Coordinates of C-alpha atoms in Angstrom, one line a residue:
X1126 CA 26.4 1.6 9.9
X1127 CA 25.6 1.4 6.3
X1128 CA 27.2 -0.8 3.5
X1129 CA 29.3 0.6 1.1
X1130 CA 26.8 -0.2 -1.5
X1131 CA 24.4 1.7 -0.2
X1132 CA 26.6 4.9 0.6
X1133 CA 27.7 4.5 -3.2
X1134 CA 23.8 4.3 -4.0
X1135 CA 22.8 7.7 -2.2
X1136 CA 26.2 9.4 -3.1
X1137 CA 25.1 9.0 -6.4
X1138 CA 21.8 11.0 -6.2
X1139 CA 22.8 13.2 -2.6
X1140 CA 24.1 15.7 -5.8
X1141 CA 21.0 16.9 -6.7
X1142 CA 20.8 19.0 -3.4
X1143 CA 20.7 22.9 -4.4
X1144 CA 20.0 24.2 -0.8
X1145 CA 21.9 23.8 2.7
X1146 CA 20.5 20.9 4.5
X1147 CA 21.0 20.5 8.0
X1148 CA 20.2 17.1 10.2
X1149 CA 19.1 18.5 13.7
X1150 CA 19.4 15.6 16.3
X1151 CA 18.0 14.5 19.4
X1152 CA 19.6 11.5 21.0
X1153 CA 20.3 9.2 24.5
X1154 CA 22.6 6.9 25.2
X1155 CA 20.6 4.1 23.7
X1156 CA 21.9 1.9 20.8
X1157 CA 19.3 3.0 19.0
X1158 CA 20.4 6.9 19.0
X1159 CA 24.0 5.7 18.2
X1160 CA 22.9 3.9 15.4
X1161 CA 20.6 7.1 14.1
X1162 CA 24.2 9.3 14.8
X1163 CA 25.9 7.0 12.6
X1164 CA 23.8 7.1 10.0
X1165 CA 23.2 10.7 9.8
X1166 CA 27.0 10.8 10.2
X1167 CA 27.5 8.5 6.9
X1168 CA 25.2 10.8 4.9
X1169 CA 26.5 14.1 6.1
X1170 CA 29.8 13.2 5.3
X1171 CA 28.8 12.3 1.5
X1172 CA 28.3 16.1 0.9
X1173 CA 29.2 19.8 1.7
X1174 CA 25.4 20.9 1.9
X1175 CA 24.9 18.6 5.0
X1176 CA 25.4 19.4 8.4
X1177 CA 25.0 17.6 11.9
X1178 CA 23.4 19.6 14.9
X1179 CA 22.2 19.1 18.4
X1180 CA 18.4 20.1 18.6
X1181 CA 16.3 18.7 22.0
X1182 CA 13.1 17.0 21.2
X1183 CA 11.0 14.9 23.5
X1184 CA 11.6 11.9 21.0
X1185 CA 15.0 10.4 21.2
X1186 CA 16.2 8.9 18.8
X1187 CA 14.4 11.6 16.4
X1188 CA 15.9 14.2 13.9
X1189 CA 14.7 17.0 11.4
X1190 CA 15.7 17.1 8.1
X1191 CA 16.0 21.2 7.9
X1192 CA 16.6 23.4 5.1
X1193 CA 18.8 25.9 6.8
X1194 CA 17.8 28.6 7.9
X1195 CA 14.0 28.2 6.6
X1196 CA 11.2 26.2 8.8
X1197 CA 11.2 24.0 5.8
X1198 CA 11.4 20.5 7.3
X1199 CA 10.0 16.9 8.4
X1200 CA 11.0 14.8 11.4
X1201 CA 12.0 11.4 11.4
X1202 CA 11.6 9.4 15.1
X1203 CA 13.5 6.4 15.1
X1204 CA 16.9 4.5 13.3
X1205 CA 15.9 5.6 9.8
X1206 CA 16.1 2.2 8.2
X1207 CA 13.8 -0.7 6.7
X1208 CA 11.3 0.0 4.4
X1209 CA 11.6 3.6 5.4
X1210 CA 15.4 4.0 4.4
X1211 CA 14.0 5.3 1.0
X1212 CA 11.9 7.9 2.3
X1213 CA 14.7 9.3 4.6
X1214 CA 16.7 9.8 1.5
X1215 CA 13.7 11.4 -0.8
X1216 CA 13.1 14.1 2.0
X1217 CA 16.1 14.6 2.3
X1218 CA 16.5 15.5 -1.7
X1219 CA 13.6 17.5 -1.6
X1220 CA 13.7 19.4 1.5
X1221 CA 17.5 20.2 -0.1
X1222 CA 15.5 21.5 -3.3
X1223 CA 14.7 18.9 -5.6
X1224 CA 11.4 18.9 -6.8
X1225 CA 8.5 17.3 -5.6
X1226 CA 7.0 15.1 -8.8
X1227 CA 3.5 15.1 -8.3
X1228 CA 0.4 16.4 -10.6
X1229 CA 0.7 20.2 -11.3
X1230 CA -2.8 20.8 -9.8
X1231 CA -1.8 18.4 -6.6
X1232 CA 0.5 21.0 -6.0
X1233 CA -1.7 23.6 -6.2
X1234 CA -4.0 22.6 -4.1
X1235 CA -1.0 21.7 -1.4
X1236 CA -0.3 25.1 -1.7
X1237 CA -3.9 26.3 -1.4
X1238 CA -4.1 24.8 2.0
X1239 CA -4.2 27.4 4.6
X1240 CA -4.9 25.7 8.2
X1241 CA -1.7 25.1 9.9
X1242 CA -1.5 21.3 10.7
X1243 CA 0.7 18.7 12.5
X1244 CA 0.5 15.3 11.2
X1245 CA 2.2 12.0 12.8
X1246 CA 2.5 8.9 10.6
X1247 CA 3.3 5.8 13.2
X1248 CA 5.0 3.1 11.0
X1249 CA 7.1 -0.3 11.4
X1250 CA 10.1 -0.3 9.6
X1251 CA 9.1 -3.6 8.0
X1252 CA 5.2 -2.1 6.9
X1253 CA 5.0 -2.0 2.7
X1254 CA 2.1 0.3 2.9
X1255 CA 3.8 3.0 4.7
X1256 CA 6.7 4.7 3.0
X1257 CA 3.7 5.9 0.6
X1258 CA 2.0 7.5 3.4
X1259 CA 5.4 9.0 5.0
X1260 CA 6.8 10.3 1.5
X1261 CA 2.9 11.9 0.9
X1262 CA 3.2 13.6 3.5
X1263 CA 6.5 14.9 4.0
X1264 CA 5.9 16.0 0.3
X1265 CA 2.7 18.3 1.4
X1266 CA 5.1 19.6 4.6
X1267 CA 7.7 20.6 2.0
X1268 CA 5.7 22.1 -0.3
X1269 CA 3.6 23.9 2.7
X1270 CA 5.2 25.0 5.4
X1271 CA 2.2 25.2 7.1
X1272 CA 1.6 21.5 7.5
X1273 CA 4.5 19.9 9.7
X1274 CA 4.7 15.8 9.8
X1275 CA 6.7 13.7 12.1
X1276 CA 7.3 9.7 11.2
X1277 CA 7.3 7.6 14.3
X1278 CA 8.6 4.0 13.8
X1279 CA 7.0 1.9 16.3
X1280 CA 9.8 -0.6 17.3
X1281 CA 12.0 2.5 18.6
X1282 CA 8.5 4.2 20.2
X1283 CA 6.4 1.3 21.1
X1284 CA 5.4 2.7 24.8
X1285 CA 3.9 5.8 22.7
X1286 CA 1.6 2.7 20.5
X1287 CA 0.7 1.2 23.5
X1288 CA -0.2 4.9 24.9
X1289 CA -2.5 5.7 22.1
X1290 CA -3.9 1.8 21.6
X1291 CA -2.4 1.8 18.3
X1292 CA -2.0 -1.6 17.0
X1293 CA -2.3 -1.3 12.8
X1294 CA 0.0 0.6 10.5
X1295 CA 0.1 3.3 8.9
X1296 CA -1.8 5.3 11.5
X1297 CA -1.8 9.0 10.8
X1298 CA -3.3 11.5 13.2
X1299 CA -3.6 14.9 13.0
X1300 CA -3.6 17.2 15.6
X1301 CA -3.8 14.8 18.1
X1302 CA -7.0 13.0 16.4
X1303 CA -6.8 9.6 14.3
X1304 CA -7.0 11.2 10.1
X1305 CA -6.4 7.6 8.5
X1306 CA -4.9 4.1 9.1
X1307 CA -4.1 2.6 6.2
X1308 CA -2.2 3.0 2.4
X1309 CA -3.3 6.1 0.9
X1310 CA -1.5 8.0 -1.7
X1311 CA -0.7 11.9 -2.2
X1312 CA -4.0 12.5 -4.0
X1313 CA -6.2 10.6 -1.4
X1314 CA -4.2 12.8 1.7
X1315 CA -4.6 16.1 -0.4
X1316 CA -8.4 15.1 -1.0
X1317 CA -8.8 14.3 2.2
X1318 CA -7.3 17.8 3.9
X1319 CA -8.9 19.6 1.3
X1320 CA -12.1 17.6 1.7
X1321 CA -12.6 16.8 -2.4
X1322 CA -11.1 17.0 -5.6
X1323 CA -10.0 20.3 -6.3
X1324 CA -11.7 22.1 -9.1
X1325 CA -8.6 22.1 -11.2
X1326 CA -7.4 18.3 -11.3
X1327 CA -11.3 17.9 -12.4
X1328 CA -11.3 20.1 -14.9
X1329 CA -7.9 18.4 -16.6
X1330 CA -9.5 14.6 -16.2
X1331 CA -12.4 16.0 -18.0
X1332 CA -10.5 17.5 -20.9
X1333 CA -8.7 14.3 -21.0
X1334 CA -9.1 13.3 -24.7
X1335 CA -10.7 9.7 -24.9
X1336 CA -8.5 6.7 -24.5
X1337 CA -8.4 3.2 -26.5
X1338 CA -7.6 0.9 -24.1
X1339 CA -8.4 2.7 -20.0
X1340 CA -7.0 -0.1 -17.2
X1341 CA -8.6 0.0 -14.0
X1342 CA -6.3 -1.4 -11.4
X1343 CA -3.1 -1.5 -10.4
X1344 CA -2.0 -4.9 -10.0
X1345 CA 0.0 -7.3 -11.9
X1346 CA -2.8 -7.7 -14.2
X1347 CA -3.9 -4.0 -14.9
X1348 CA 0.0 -3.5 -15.6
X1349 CA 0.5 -6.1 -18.2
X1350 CA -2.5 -5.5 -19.8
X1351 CA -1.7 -1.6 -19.8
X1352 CA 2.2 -2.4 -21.2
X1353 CA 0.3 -5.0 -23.9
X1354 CA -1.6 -2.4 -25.2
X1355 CA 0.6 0.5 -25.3
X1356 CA 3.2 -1.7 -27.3
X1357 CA 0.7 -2.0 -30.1
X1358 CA 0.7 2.0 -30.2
X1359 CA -2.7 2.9 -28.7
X1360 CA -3.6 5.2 -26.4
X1361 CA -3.5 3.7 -23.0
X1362 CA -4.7 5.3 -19.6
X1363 CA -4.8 3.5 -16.3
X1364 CA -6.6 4.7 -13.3
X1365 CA -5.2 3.0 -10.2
X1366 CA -5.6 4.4 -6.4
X1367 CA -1.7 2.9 -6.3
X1368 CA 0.4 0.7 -8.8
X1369 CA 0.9 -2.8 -7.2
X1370 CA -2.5 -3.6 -5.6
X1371 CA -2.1 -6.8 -2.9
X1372 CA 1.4 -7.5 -4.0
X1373 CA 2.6 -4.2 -1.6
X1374 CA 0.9 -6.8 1.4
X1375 CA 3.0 -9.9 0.3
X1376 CA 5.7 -11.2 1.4
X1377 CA 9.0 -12.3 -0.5
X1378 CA 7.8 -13.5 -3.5
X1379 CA 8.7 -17.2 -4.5
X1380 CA 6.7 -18.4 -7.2
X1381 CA 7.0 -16.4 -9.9
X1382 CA 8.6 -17.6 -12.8
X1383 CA 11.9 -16.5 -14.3
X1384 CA 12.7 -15.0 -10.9
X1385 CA 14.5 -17.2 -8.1
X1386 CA 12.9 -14.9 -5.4
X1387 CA 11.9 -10.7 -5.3
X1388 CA 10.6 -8.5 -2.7
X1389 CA 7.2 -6.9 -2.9
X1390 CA 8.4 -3.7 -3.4
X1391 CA 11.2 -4.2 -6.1
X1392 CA 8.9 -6.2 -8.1
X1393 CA 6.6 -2.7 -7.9
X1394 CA 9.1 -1.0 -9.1
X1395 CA 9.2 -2.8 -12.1
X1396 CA 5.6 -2.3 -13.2
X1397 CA 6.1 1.7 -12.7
X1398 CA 9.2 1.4 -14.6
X1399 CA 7.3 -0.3 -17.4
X1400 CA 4.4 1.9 -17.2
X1401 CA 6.9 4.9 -17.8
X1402 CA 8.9 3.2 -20.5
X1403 CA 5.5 3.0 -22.4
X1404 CA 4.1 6.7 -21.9
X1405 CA 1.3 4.7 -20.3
X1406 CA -0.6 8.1 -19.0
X1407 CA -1.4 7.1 -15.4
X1408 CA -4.5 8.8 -13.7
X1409 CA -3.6 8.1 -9.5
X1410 CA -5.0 8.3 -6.1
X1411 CA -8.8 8.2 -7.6
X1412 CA -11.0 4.8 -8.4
X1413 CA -13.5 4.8 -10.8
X1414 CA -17.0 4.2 -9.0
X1415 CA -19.5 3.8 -12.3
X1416 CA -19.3 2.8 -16.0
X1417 CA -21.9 4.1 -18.7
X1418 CA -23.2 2.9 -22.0
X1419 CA -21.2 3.7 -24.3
X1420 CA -22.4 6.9 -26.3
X1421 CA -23.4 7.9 -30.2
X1422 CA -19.8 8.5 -30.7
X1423 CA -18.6 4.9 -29.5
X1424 CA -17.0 5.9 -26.1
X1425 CA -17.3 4.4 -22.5
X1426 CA -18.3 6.9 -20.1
X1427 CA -16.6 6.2 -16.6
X1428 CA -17.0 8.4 -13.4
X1429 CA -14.3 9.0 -11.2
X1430 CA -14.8 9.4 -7.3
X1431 CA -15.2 13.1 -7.0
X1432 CA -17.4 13.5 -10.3
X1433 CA -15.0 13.3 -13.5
X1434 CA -15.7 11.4 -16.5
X1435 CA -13.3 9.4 -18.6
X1436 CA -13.9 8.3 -21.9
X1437 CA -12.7 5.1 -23.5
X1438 CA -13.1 2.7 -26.7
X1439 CA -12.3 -0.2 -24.4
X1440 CA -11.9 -0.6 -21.0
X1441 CA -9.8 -3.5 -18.9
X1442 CA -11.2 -4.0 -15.7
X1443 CA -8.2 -5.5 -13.2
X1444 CA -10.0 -4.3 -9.7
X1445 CA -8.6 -7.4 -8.3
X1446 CA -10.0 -8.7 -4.9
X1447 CA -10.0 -7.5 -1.0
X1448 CA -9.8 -9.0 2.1
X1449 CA -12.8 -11.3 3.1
X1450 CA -13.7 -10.4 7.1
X1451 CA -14.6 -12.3 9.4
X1452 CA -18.4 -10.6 9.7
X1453 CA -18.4 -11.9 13.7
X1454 CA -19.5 -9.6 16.7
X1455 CA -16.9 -7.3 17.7
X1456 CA -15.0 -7.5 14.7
X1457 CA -15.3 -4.2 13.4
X1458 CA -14.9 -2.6 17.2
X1459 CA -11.5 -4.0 17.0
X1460 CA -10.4 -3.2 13.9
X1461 CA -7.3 -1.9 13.5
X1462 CA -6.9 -2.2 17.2
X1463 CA -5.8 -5.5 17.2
X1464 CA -8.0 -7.2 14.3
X1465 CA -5.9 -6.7 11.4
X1466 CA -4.8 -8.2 7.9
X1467 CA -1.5 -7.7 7.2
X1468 CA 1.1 -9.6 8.8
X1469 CA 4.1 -8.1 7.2
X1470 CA 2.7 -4.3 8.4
X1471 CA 1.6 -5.1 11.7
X1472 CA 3.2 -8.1 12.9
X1473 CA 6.3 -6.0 14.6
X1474 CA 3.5 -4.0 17.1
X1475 CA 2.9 -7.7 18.3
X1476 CA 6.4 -8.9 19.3
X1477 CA 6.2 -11.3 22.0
X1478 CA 2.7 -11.3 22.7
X1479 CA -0.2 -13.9 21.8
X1480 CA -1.2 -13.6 18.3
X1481 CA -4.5 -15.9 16.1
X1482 CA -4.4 -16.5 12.6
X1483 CA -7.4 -17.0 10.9
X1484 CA -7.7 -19.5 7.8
X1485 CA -5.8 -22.7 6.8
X1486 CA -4.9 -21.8 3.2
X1487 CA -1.5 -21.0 1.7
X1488 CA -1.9 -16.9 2.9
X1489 CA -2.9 -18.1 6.4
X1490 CA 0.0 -20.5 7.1
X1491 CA 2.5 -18.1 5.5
X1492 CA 1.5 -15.7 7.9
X1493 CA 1.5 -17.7 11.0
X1494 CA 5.0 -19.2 9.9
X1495 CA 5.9 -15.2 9.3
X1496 CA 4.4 -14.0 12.7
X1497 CA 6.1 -16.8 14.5
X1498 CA 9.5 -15.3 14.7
X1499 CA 8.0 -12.4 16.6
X1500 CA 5.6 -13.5 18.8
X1501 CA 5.4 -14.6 22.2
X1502 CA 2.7 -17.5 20.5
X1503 CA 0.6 -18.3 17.1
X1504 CA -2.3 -20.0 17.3
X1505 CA -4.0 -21.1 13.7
X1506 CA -7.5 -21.2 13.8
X1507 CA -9.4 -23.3 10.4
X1508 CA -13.4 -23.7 10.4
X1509 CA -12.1 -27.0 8.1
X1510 CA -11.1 -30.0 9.5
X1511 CA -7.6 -30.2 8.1
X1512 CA -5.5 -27.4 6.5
X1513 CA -5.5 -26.5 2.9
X1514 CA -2.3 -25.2 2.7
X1515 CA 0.7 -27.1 0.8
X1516 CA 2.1 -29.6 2.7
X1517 CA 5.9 -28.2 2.7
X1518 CA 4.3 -25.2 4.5
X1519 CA 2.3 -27.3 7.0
X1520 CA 5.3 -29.4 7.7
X1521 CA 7.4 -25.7 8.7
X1522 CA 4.9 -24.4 10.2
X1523 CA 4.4 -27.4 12.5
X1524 CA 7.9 -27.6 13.6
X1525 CA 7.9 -24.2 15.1
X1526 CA 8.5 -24.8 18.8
X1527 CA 5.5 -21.5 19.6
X1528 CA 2.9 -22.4 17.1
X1529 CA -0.6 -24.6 17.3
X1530 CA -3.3 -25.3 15.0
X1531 CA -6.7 -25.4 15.9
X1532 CA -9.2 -27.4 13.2
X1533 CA -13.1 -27.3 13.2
X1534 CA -13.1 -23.9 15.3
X1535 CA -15.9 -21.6 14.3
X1536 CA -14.9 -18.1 15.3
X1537 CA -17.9 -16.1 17.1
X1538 CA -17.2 -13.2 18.8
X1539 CA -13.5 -11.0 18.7
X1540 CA -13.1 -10.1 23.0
X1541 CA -11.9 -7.1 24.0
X1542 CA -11.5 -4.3 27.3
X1543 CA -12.6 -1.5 24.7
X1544 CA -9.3 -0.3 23.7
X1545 CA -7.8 -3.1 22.3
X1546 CA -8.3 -7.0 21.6
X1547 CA -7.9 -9.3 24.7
X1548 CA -9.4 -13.0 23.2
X1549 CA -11.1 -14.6 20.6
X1550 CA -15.0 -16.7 21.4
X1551 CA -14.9 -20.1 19.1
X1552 CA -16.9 -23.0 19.3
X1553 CA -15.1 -26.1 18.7
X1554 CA -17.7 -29.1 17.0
X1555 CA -16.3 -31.1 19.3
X1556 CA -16.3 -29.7 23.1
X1557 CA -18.1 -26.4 22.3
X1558 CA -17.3 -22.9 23.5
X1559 CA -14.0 -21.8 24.4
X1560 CA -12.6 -18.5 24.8
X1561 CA -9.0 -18.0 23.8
X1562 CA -6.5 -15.1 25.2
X1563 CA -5.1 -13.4 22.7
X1564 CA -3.4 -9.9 21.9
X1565 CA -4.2 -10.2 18.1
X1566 CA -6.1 -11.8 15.1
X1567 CA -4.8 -11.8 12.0
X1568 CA -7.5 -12.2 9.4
X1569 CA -6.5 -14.3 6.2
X1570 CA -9.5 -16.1 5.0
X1571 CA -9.2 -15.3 1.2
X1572 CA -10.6 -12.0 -0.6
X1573 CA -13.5 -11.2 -2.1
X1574 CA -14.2 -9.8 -6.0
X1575 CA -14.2 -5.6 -5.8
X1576 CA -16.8 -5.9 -8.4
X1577 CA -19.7 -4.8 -6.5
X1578 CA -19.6 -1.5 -8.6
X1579 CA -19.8 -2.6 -11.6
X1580 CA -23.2 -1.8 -13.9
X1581 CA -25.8 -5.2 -14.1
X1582 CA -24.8 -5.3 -17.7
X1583 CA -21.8 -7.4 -16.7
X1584 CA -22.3 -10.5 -16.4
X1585 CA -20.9 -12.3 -12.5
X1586 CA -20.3 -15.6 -11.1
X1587 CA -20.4 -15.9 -7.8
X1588 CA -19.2 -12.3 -7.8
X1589 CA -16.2 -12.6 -10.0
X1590 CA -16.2 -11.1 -13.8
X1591 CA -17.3 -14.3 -16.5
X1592 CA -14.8 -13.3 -19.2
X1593 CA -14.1 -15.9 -22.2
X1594 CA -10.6 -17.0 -23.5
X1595 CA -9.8 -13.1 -24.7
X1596 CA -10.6 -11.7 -21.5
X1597 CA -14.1 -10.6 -23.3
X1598 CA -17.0 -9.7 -20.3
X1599 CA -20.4 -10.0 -22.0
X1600 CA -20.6 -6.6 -22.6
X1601 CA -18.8 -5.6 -25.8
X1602 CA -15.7 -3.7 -25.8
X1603 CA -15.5 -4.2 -22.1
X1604 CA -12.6 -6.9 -20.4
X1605 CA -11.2 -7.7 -17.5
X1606 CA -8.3 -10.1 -15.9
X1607 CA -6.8 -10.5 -12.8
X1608 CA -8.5 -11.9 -9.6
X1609 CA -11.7 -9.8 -10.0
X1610 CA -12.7 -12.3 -12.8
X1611 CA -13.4 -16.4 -12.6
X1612 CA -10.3 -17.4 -13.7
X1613 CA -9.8 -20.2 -11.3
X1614 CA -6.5 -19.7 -9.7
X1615 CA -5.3 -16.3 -8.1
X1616 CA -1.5 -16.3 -8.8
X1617 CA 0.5 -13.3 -9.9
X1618 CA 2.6 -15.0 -12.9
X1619 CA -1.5 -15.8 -14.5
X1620 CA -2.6 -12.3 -13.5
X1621 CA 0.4 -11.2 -15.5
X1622 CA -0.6 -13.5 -18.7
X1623 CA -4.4 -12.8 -18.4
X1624 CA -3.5 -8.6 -18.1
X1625 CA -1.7 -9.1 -21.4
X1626 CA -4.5 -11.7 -23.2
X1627 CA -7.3 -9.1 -22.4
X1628 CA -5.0 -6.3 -23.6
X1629 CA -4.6 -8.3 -26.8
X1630 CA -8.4 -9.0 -27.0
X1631 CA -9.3 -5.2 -26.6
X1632 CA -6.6 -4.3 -29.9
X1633 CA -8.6 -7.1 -31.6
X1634 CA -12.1 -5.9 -31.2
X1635 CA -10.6 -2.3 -32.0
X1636 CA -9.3 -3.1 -35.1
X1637 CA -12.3 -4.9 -36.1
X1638 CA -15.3 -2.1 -35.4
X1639 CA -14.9 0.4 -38.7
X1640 CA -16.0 3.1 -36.4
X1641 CA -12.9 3.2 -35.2
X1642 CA -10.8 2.8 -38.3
X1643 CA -8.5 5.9 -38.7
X1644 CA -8.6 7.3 -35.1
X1645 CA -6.0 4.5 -34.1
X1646 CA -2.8 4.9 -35.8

C-alpha cells in the first residue's frame, strides 16, 4: 500500500490527465500481484479518468497503462515501485494526454519511425540508470504507436533473467535480440532506431548562435560551472549525454557538506532544477567527440557525434572519469553477463549467490558492505597488501558474518561456461594459483580520465587535464574541472567548487580579450 504522502504527491499531478486511462491487469495469487492490485487500486481511486480491468498476459504480476479505447499504451511487469515508482506515474500522465517534453525534432523523428517494434527494458527496482531508459522508451511507444515496450523488473521475473543469461541492468532487447545494456537517454534510443541524427536536430545545433561559456559534462562539476556562469549573464550551453554523470551509480551520499545525507537521484534533481532556473540551454543525449582552433572570428569550433558544430568563446571541459577494467582474459566475454560495475544496478540479480569485488579503496569496500545484504557471500579481492579504504568502513565491512578479504591477489583470468560467469583465476604472491567460484565480479578499481578525445594542444598528466588555480588548461580560453583534470582528490563537494572556479576563470578571460567587448552584455 502506499503512504499517504505519496497518494497526496500523485493526487496532486494525476489532474493533468485529459484522456480515459484504463489499468488492464494480469495477476495470481502471489503477494506480489496483490500488492500490484493495491496499488493500481490506490491510484484508480484518485481520479474519474482511471479504471481497473482484467486483461490475461503471460506475465503476472503485469499491467498496461491504456488509453481507452486507442492501442496507445506501455506495460509494466512487476509491483511498480522503487526507482521505477516515478516512471509508472509519468506514463501514466502521458499515455492520459500530457505531453511528452522532449526536443521538437526528437519527436519528429519518433514519429518518422515506420517499422513496428517491441522493446523489453529488464530493470531492478533499485537500478539508478534505468527509470531513464524505461521513461525513453515508453515516451517513443506513446508518441508511436508502432513501437510497443514492456518494463520487466527482475526481482518479480528473475527465472525469465536467468532464461535469457541476463545479469546487468538496463537490458533492452528488441524483438527478441539484445538493442542495449546500459543508461542511454531519449536521443541516444531515437538515434539508435533511426540509426543517426536526424537531419532536422542537425540542422537546429548548427544554427545554434555561438555560446560564451559551452560545458561539457554533466556532473557536479559541469553543473556548477554552467549555473556560475549563467549568473554573470552569459550565454551558457552545456552538452551532456545525461545530467549527473557517476553520481546516478552512487550510493546514498554522505559527505557532502551542508547536507546530513541525499540520494543519488534527488541530488540530480537539483542540478536540473538549477540548470532550468538559469535558462542554461542544454544540448542532450549527444557528446562532443573533437575541439577546433578557434577561428578568425574568435570561436571554438566543436563537433558533435553525428557531425554538428558548436561554437563557443570559452569552453569548460567537465568529462569526468569512467570505470578502469580489469584488462584480464575473459573479461570482456563476460561483461555484462556477470562482470559488471555497478553494485547499486545489478547487485539485486545476485541475491544469494557468490559475488567478488575487485579493489580495496573507499568505492570497493562500499560496495562489498552494499552487496553483502544480498548475497549468499562477498569476497574482496585487493592486488595491495592491506586495504586503502577508511578504517570505519574496514571495521563494518569486517564484521559482516558473509564477507572475506583477500590481499595480494592478482586477478588473471574471469571463468565462465559461456553464458555466464562461474569463477575468478588469481594468483596469490604467497601460494600461487587459485581458482575461486563465483557467480559475479564486481569491478571497482578506480576510473580513468575520458580525455582521450581531446586535441594534443591540451596539455595531460598522466591522462588528466593540467589546469592552474582558475581552472585555465594551457590552451587559452579553454578550462576544465571535475575529475577529468589533476586536481588530486575526486570528491563531489570539490567538483562542485572547481565547476564554479573555472566558470569564474572563463568570465575573466572574457572580459579581458577586447574582441569580445560588446557582444557580452
Amino acid at each position: 500500500m502506499l503512504e499517504e504522502k505519496i497518494l497526496d504527491q500523485v493526487k496532486q499531478v494525476i489532474g493533468l490527465i485529459k484522456y480515459p486511462v484504463e489499468f488492464a491487469t494480469s495477476l495470481d495469487y502471489s503477494e506480489q500481484s496483490k500488492q500490484t492490485s493495491e496499488i493500481l487500486h490506490q491510484i484508480a481511486g484518485l481520479s474519474e479518468n482511471i479504471q481497473v480491468k482484467w486483461e490475461e498476459n503471460k506475465r503476472k504480476p503485469s499491467f498496461a497503462i491504456r488509453r481507452v479505447g486507442t492501442d496507445i499504451g506501455v506495460r509494466f511487469a512487476g509491483v511498480p515501485t522503487g526507482t521505477e515508482f516515478n516512471s509508472f506515474v509519468l506514463a501514466l500522465l502521458q499515455v492520459g494526454g500530457h505531453p511528452v517534453k522532449a526536443d521538437a525534432d526528437i519527436i519528429a523523428a519518433i514519429k518518422e519511425i515506420d517499422e513496428p517494434a517491441e522493446f523489453t527494458s529488464y530493470v531492478s527496482l533499485s537500478c539508478m540508470n534505468c527509470p531513464d531508459v524505461v521513461q525513453a522508451l515508453n515516451a517513443i511507444s506513446i508518441i508511436n504507436p508502432l513501437i510497443k515496450h514492456t518494463t520487466v523488473d527482475g526481482g518479480t521475473f528473475w527465472e525469465e533473467f536467468e532464461h535469457l543469461h541476463l545479469q546487468s541492468v538496463p537490458t533492452v532487447m528488441k524483438n527478441g535480440e539484445v538493442f542495449s545494456q546500459g543508461r542511454a537517454t531519449l536521443e541516444q534510443i531515437v538515434s539508435k532506431i533511426g540509426r543517426g541524427m536526424t537531419g532536422l536536430r542537425l540542422k537546429r545545433l548548427n544554427a545554434l548562435d555561438p555560446f560564451d561559456v559551452l560545458v561539457i559534462g554533466g556532473g557536479p562539476a559541469a553543473t556548477a560551472a554552467a549555473v556560475y556562469a549563467a549568473r554573470k549573464q552569459l550565454r551558457v550551453g552545456l552538452v551532456a549525454d545525461r545530467v549527473g554523470g557517476q553520481i546516478l551509480e552512487s550510493g546514498q551520499i554522505e559527505n557532502l557538506i551542508t547536507l546530513e545525507r541525499v540520494q543519488p537521484e534527488d541530488l540530480v534533481s537539483t542540478f536540473k532544477a538549477n540548470l532550468r532556473d538559469y535558462a542554461v540551454h542544454q544540448i542532450g543525449g549527444i557528446r562532443i567527440e573533437a575541439i577546433g582552433e578557434r577561428d578568425k572570428d574568435g570561436l571554438v569550433p566543436l563537433t558533435t557525434e553525428g557531425g554538428a558544430c558548436l561554437r563557443a568563446r570559452t569552453v569548460v571541459i567537465c568529462t569526468g572519469t569512467s570505470f578502469k577494467r580489469l584488462d584480464i582474459s575473459g573479461e570482456d566475454q563476460y561483461l555484462n553477463r556477470g562482470v559488471t560495475f555497478c553494485p547499486h544496478c545489478d547487485g539485486p540479480l545476485f541475491a544469494d549467490r557468490r559475488v567478488a569485488v575487485m579493489g580495496g579503496g573507499n568505492s570497493a569496500v562500499e560496495a562489498a558492505i552494499d552487496l553483502a545484504a544480498l548475497a549468499r557471500e562477498v569476497t574482496l579481492i585487493d592486488l595491495a597488501e592491506q586495504l586503502q579504504a577508511d578504517k570505519v568502513l574496514e571495521d563494518r565491512l569486517t564484521a559482516l558474518p558473509n564477507t572475506r578479504v583477500i590481499s595480494s591477489a592478482n586477478a588473471t583470468r574471469v571463468l565462465g561456461d559461456g553464458h555466464r560467469v562461474t569463477g575468478l583465476e588469481y594468483i596469490d604472491a604467497q601460494s600461487g594459483k587459485h581458482v575461486l567460484d563465483l557467480d559475479g565480479i564486481f569491478v571497482q578499481i578506480g576510473s580513468i580520465p575520458n580525455t582521450d578525445w581531446l586535441p594534443e594542444t591540451i596539455e595531460l598528466e598522466n591522462g588528466y587535464i593540467r589546469v592552474d588555480n582558475q581552472g585555465a588548461t594551457s590552451v587559452p580560453g579553454i578550462f576544465a574541472a571535475g575529475d577529468c583534470t589533476n586536481t588530486p582528490h575526486k570528491q563531489i563537494v570539490i567538483a562542485l567548487g572547481a565547476g564554479a572556479n573555472a566558470a569564474l576563470g572563463a568570465f575573466n578571460y572574457l572580459i579581458r580579450c577586447p574582441q569580445y567587448g560588446d557582444q557580452l552584455f
